[in-house]
Backbone as a ProteinNet text record, in pm:
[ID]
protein_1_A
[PRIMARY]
XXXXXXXXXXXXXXXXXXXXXXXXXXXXXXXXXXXXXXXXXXXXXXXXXXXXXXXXXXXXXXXXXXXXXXXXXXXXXXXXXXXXXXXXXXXXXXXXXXXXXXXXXXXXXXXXXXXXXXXXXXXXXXXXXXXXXXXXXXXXXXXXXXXXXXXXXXXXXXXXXXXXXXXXXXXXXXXXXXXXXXXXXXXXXXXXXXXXXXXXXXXXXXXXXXXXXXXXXXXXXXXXXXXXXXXXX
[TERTIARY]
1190.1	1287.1	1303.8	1405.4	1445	1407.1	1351.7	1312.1	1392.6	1414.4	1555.9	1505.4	1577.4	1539.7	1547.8	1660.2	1713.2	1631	1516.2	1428.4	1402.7	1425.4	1382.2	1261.4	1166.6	1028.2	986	897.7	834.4	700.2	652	507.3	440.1	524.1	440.5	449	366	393.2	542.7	569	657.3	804.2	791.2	945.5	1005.3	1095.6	1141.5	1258.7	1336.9	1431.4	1434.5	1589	1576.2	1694.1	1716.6	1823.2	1751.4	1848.6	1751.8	1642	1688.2	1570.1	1471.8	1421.6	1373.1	1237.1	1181	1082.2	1058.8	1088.9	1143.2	1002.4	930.4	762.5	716.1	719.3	687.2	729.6	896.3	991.6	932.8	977.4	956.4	828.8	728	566.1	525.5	645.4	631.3	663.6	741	741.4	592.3	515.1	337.2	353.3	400	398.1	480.1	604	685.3	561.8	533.7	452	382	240.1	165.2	258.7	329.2	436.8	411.9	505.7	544.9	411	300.1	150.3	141.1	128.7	37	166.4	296.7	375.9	342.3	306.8	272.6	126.4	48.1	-129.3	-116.1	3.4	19.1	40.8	162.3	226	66.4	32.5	-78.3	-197.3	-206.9	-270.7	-208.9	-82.8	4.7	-28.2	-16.3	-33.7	-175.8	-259	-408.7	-443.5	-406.1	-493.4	-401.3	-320	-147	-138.2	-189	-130.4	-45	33.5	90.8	72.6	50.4	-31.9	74.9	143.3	223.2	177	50.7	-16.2	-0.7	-17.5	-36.1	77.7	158	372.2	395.8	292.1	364.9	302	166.8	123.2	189.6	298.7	353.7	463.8	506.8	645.2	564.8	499.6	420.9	392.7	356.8	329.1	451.3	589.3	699.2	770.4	772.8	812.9	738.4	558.8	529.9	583.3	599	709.9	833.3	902.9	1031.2	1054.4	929.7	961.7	886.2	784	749.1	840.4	944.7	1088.3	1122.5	1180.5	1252.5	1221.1	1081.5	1001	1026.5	1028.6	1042.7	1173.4	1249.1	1369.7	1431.4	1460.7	1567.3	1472.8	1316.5	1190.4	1247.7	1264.3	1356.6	1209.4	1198.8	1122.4	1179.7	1316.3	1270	1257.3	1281.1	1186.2	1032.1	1009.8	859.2	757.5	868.1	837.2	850.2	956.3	964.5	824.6	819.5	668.5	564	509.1	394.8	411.5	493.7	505.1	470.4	491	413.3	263.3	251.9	123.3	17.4	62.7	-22.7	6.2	84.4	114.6	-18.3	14.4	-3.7	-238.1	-263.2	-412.6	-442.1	-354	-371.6	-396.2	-299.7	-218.8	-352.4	-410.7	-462.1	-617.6	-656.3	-826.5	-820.6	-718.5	-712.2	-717.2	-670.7	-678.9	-766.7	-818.9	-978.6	-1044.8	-1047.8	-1170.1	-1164	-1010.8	-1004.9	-1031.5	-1009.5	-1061.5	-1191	-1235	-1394.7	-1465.6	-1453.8	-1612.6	-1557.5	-1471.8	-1444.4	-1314.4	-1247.7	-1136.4	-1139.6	-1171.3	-1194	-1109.5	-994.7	-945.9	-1023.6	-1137.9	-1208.6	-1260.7	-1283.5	-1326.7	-1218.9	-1113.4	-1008.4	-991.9	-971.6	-996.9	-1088.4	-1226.3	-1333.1	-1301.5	-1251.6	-1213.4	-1152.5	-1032.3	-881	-951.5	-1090.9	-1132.2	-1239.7	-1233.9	-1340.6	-1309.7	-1211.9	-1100.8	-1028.3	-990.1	-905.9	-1031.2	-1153.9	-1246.6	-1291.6	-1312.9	-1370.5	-1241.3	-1131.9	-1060.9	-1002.8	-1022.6	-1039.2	-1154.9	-1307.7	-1440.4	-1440.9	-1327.7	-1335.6	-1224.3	-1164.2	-1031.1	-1111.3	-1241.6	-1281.5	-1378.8	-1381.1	-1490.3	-1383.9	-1225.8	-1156.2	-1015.5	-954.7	-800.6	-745.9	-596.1	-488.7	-458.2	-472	-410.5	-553	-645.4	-754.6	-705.4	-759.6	-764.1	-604.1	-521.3	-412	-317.6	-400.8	-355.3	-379.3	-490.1	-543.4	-676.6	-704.7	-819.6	-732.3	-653.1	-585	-593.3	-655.3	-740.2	-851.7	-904.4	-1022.6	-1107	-1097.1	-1115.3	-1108.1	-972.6	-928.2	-1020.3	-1047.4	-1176.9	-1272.1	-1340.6	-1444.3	-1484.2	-1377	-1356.4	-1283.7	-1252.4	-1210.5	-1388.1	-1448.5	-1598.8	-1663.3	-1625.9	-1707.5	-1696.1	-1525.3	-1533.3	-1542	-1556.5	-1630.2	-1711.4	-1798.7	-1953.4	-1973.3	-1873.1	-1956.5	-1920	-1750.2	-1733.5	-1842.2	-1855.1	-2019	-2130.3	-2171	-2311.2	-2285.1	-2181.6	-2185.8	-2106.7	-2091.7	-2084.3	-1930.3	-1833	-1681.9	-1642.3	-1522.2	-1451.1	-1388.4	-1370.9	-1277	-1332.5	-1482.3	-1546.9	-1497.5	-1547.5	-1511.6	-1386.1	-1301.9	-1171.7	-1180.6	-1235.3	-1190.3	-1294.7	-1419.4	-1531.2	-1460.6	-1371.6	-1282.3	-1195.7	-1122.5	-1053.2	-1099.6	-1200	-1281.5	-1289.5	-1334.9	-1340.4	-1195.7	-1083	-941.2	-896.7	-938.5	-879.5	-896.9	-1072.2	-1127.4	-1050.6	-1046.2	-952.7	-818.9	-759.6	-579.6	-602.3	-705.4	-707.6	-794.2	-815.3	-866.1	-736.1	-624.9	-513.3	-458.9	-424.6	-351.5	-389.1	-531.7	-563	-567.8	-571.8	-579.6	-426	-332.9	-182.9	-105.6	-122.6	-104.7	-152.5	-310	-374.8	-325.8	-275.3	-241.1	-122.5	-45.1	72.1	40.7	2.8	-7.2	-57.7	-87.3	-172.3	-35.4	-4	82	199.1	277.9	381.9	422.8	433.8	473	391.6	245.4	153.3	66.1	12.9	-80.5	-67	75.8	123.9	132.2	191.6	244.9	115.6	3.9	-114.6	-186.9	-135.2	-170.1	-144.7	6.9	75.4	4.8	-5.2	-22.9	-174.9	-252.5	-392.1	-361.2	-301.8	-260.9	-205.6	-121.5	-71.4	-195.2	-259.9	-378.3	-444	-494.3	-573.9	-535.4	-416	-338.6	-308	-341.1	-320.9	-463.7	-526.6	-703	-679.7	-707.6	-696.4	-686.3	-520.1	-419.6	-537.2	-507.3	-589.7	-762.9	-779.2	-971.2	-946.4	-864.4	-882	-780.7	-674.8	-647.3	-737.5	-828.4	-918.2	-1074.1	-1045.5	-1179.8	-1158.3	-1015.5	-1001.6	-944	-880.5	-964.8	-1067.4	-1054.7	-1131.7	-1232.6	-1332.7	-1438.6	-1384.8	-1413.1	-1349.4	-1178.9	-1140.7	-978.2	-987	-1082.9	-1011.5	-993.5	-1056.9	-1084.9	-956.6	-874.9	-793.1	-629.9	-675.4	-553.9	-551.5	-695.3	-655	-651.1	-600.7	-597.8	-448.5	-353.1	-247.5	-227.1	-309	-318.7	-331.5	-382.4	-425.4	-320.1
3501	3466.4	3314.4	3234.3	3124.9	3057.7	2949.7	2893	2823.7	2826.7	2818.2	2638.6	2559	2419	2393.5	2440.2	2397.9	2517.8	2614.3	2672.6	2559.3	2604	2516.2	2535.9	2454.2	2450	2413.9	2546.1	2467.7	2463.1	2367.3	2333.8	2265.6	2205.6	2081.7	2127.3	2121.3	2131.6	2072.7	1975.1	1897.7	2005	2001.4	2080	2200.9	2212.4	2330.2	2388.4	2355.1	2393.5	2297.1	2411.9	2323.2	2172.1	2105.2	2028.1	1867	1771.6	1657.8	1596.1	1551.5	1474.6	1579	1718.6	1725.1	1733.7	1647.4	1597.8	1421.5	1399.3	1241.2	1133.9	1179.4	1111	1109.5	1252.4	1251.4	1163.5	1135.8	1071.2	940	884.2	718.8	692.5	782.5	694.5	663.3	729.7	674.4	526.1	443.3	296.6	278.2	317.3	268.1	229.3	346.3	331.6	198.8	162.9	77.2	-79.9	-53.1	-189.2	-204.1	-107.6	-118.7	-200.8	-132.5	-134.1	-329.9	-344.6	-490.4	-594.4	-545.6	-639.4	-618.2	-502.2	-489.6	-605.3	-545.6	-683.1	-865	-876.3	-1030.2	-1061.5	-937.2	-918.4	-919.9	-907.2	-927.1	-1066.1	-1095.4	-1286.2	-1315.9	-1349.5	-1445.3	-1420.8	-1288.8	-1256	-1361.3	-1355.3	-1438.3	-1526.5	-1628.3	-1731.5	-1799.2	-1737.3	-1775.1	-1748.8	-1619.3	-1584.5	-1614.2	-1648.5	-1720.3	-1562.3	-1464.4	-1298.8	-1239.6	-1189.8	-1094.4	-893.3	-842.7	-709.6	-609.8	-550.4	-483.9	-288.2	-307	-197.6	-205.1	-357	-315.9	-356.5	-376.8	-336.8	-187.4	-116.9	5.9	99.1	65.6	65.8	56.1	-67.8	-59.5	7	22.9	112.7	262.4	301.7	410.9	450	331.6	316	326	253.4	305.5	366.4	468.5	586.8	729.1	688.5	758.6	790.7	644.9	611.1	716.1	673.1	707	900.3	908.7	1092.1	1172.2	1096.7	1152	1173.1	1046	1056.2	1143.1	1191.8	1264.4	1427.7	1441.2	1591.6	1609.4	1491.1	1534.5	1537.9	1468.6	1516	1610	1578.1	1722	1857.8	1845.6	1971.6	2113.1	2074.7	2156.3	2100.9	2250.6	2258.1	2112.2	2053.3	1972.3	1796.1	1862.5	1706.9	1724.6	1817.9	1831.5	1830.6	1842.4	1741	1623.3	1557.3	1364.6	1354.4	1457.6	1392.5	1438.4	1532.5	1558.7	1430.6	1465.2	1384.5	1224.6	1150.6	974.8	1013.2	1104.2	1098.5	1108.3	1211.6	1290	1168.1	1118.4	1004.5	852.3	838.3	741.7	780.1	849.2	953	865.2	927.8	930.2	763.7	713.8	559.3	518.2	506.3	411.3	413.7	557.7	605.3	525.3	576	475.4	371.3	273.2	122.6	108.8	163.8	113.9	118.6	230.5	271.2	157.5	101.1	1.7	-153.3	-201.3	-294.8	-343.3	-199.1	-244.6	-175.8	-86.7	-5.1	-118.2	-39.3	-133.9	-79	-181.7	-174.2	-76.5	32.6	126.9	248.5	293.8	440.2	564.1	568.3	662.9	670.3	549.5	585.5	599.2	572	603.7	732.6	809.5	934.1	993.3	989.7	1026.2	1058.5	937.6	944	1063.9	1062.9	1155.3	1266	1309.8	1420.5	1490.3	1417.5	1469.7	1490.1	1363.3	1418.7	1581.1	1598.7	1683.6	1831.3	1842.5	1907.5	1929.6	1824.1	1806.1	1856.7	1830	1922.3	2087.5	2119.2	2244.7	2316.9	2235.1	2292.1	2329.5	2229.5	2209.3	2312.2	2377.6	2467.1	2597	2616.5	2760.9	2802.6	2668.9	2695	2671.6	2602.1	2582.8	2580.3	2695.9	2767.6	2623.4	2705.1	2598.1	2597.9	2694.4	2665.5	2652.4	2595.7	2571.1	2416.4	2409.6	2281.5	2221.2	2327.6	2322.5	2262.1	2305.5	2242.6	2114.5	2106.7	1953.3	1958.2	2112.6	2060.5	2019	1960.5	1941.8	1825.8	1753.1	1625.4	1583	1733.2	1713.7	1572.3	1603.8	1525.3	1424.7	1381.6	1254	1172.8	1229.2	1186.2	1108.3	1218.3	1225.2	1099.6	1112.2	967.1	842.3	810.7	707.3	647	732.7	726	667.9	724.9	665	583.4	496.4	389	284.3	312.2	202.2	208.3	317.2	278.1	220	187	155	0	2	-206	-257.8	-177.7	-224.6	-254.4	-171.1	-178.5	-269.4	-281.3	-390.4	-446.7	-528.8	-630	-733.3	-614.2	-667.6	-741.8	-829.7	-911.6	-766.4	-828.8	-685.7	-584.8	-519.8	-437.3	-377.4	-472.4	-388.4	-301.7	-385.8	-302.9	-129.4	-130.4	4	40.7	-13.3	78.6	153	44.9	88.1	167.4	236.5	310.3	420	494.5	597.1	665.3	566.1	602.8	649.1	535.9	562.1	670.6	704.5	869.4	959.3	954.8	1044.1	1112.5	989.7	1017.3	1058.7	1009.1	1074	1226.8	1263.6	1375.6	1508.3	1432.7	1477.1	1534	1436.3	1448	1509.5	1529	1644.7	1736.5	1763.3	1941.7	1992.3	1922	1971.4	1964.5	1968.5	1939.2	2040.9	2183.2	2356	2322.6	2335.5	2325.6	2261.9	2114.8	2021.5	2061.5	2191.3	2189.1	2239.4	2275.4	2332.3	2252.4	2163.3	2010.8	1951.5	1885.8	1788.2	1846.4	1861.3	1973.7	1846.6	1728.7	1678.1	1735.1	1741.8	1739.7	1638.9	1607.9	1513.2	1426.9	1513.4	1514.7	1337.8	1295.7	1141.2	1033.6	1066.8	991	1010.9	1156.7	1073	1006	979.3	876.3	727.3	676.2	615.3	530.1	650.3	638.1	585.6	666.5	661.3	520.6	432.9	367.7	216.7	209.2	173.2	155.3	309.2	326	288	260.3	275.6	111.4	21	-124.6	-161.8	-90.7	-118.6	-102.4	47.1	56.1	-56.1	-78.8	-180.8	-339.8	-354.5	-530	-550	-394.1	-445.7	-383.6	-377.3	-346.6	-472.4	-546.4	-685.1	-773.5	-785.6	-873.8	-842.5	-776.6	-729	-704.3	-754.8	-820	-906.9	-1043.3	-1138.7	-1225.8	-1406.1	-1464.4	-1471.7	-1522.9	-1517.9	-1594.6	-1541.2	-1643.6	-1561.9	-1485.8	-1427.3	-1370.2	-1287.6	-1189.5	-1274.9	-1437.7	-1503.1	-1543.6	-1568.2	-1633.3	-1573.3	-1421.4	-1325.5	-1309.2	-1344.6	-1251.3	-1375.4	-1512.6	-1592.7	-1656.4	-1611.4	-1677.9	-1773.9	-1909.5	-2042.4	-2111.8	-2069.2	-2095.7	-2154.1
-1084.5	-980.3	-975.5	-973.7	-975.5	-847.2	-839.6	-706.2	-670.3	-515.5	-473.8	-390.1	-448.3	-416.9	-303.3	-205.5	-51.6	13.8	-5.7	125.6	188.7	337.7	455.6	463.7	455.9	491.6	641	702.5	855.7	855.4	836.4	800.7	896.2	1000.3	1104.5	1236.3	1288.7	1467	1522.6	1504.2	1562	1482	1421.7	1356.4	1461.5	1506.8	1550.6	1564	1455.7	1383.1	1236.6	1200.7	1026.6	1016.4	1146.6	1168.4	1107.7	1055.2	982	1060	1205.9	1320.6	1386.9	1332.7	1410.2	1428.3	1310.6	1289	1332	1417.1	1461.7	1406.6	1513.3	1529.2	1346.5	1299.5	1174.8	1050.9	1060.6	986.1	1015.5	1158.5	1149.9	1133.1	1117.1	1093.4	956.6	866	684.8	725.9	817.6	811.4	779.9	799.2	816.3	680.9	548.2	413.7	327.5	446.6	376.4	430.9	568.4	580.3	468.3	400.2	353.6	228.9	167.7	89.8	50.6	188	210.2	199.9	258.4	282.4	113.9	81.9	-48.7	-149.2	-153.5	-230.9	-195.5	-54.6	-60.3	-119.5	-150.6	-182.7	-327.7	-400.2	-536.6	-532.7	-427.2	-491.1	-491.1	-404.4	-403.7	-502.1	-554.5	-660.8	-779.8	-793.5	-898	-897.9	-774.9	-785.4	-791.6	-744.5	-778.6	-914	-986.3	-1080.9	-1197.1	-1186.7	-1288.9	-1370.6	-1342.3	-1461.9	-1385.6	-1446.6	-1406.1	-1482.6	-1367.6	-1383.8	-1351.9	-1504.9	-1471.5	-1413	-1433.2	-1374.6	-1180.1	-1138.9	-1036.6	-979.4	-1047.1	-1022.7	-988.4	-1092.9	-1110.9	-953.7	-948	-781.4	-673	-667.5	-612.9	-571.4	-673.1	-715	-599.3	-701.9	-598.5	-441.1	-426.9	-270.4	-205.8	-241.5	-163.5	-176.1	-293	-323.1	-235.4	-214.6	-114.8	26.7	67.7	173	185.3	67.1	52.3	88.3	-47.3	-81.2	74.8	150.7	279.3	376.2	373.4	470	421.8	291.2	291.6	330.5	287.2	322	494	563.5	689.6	736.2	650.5	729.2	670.8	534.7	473	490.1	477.7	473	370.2	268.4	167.4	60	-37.3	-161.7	-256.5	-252.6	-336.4	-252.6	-109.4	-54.6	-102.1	-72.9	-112.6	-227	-350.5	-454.2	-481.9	-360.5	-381.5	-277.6	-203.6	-112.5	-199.5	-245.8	-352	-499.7	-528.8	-663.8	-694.7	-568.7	-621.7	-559.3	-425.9	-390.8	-509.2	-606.4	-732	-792.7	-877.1	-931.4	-884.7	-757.3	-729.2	-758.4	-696	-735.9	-876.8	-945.6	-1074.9	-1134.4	-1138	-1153.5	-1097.8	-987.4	-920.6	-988.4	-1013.3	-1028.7	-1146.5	-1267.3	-1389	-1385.9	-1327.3	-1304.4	-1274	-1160.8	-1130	-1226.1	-1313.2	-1387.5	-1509	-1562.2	-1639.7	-1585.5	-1514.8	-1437.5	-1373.5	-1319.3	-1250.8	-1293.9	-1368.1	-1509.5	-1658.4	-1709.6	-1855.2	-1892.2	-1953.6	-2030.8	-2115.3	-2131.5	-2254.2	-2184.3	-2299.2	-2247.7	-2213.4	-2310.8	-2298.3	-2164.2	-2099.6	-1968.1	-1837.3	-1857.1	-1817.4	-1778	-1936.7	-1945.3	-1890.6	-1866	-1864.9	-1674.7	-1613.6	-1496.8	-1434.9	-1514.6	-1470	-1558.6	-1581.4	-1633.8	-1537.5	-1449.8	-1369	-1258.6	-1209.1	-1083	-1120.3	-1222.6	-1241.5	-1233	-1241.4	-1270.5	-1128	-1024.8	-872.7	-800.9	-860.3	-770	-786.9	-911.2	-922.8	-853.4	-877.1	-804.3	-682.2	-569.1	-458.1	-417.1	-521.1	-468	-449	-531.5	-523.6	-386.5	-270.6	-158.4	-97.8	-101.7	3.3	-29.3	-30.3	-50	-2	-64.8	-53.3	97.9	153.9	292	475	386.2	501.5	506	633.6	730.7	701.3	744.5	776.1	623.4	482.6	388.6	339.5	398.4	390.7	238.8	250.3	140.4	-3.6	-34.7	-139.3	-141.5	-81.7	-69.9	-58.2	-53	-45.1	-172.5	-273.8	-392.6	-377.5	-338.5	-361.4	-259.3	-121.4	-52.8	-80.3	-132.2	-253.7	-335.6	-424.3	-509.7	-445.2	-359.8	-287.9	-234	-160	-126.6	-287.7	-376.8	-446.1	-513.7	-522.5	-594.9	-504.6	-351.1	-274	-285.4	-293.1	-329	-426.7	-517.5	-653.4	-632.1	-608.3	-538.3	-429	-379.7	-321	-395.1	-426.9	-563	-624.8	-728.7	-765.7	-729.1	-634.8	-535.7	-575.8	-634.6	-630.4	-561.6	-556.6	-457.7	-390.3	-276.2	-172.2	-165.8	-192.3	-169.9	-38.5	20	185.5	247.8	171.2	155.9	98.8	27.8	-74.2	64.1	71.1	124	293.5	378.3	462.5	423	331	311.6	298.9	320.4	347.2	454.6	575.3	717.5	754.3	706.6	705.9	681	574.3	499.7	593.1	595.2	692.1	823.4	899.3	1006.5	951.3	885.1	834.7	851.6	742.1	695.6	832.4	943.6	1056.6	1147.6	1155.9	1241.9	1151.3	1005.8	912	954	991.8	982.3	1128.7	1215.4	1338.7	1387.2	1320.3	1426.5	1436	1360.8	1445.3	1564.4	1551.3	1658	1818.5	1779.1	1905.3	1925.9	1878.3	1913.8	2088	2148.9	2314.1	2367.5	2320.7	2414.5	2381.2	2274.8	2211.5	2146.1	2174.4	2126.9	2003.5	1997.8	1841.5	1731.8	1783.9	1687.7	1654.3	1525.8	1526.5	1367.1	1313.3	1137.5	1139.4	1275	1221.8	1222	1263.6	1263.6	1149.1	1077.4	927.6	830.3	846	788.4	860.2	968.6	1010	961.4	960.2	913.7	759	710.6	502.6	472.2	584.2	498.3	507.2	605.6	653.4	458.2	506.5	400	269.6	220.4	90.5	86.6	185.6	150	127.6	210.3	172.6	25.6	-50.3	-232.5	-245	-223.5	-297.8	-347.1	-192.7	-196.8	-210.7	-192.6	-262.9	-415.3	-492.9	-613.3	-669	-636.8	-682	-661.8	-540.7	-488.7	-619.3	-651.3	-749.4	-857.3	-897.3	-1035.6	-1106.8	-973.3	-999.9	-1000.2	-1026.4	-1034.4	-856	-897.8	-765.7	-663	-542	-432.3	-385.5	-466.1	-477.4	-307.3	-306.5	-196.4	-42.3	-47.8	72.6	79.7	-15	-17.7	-40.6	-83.2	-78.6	71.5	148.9	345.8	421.3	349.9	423.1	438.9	531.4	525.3	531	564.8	607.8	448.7	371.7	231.7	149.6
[MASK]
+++++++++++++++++++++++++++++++++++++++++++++++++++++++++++++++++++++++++++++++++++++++++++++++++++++++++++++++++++++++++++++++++++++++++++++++++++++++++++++++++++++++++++++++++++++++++++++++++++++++++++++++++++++++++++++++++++++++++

């Protein structure tokens, strides 16, 4: 059977019909994504200009980050099967894009470990699908993983004692909570009739400038990340 691109999807508390606004709260809290968007683009200039490279990897990051933006607006307002591939599609993208860079940047320049990366994500999240269906914690375990490994490449910019550690290592607690207000917002619909969908955008884009600037801050030169969070500089 041919999958029909324009099904109306009702997936959020706040939705209650298939009309473009009527996800309001949900729609305007992707701005969170365009801020991050905007911070993480001035967290490159100054990357530029301190470290004189230009990193077309962490261009393409960017690109990502406001395409997340972008394809989330659109899931909430049009809420049609193929908004919901412009909203799935940089998120997976961006997963992907980002674990690789890290793994080339702050383990070693070597594909194999690249690979080795996007081989085990891809392995931890299959593992994690067989204790927790696609549709527990309101559809949230489909992140479960990505969790997971966010936790652990702060642990590791910690350990060994990266520039911007603290950053990645904050983007954990961040998730945490996102992925807290994702799964509980059926739930808050009789307390909170919006729901609780737009506080995880809110939380995400938080979290998604953390990535951004403790993984530029931790690859460049020493001293970088004081001076990427210092606007006075």
């Amino acid at each position: 059977m041919a999958t029909d691109w324009f099904e109306a999807i009702d997936a959020y508390c706040e939705r209650t019909d298939a009309t473009l606004w009527s996800e309001p709260l949900n729609a305007l809290s992707n701005l969170a994504f365009i801020a991050a968007f905007i911070a993480s683009v001035y967290c490159y200039r100054r990357y530029r200009e301190e470290a004189g490279q230009h990193r077309w990897e962490f261009v393409l990051l960017l690109g990502l980050l406001c395409a997340i933006g972008i394809g989330s607006f659109l899931f909430h307002t049009f809420a049609t099967r193929w908004a919901l591939v412009a909203d799935v599609g940089p998120i997976t993208l961006f997963q992907f894009a980002y674990l690789g860079i890290f793994c080339w940047h702050m383990l070693a320049p070597r594909w194999w470990v690249v690979l080795a990366g996007w081989a085990a994500f891809v392995v931890t999240t299959l593992l994690l699908a067989i204790p927790f269906p696609a549709d527990y914690a309101n559809g949230s375990s489909s992140y479960f993983s990505g969790l997971l490994f966010i936790a652990l490449l702060g642990g590791y910019s910690h350990h060994a004692q990266k520039e911007g550690a603290w950053l990645v290592l904050l983007a954990t607690p961040l998730f945490m909570t996102a992925l807290l207000f994702r799964s509980i917002d059926q739930q808050a619909c009789d307390a909170f009739p919006p729901g609780t969908h737009f506080l995880w955008h809110l939380f995400n884009g938080g979290m998604l400038y953390c990535l951004f600037a403790g993984l530029v801050a931790g690859s460049g030169p020493g001293g970088l990340q004081t001076r990427l969070l210092s606007a006075g500089s």
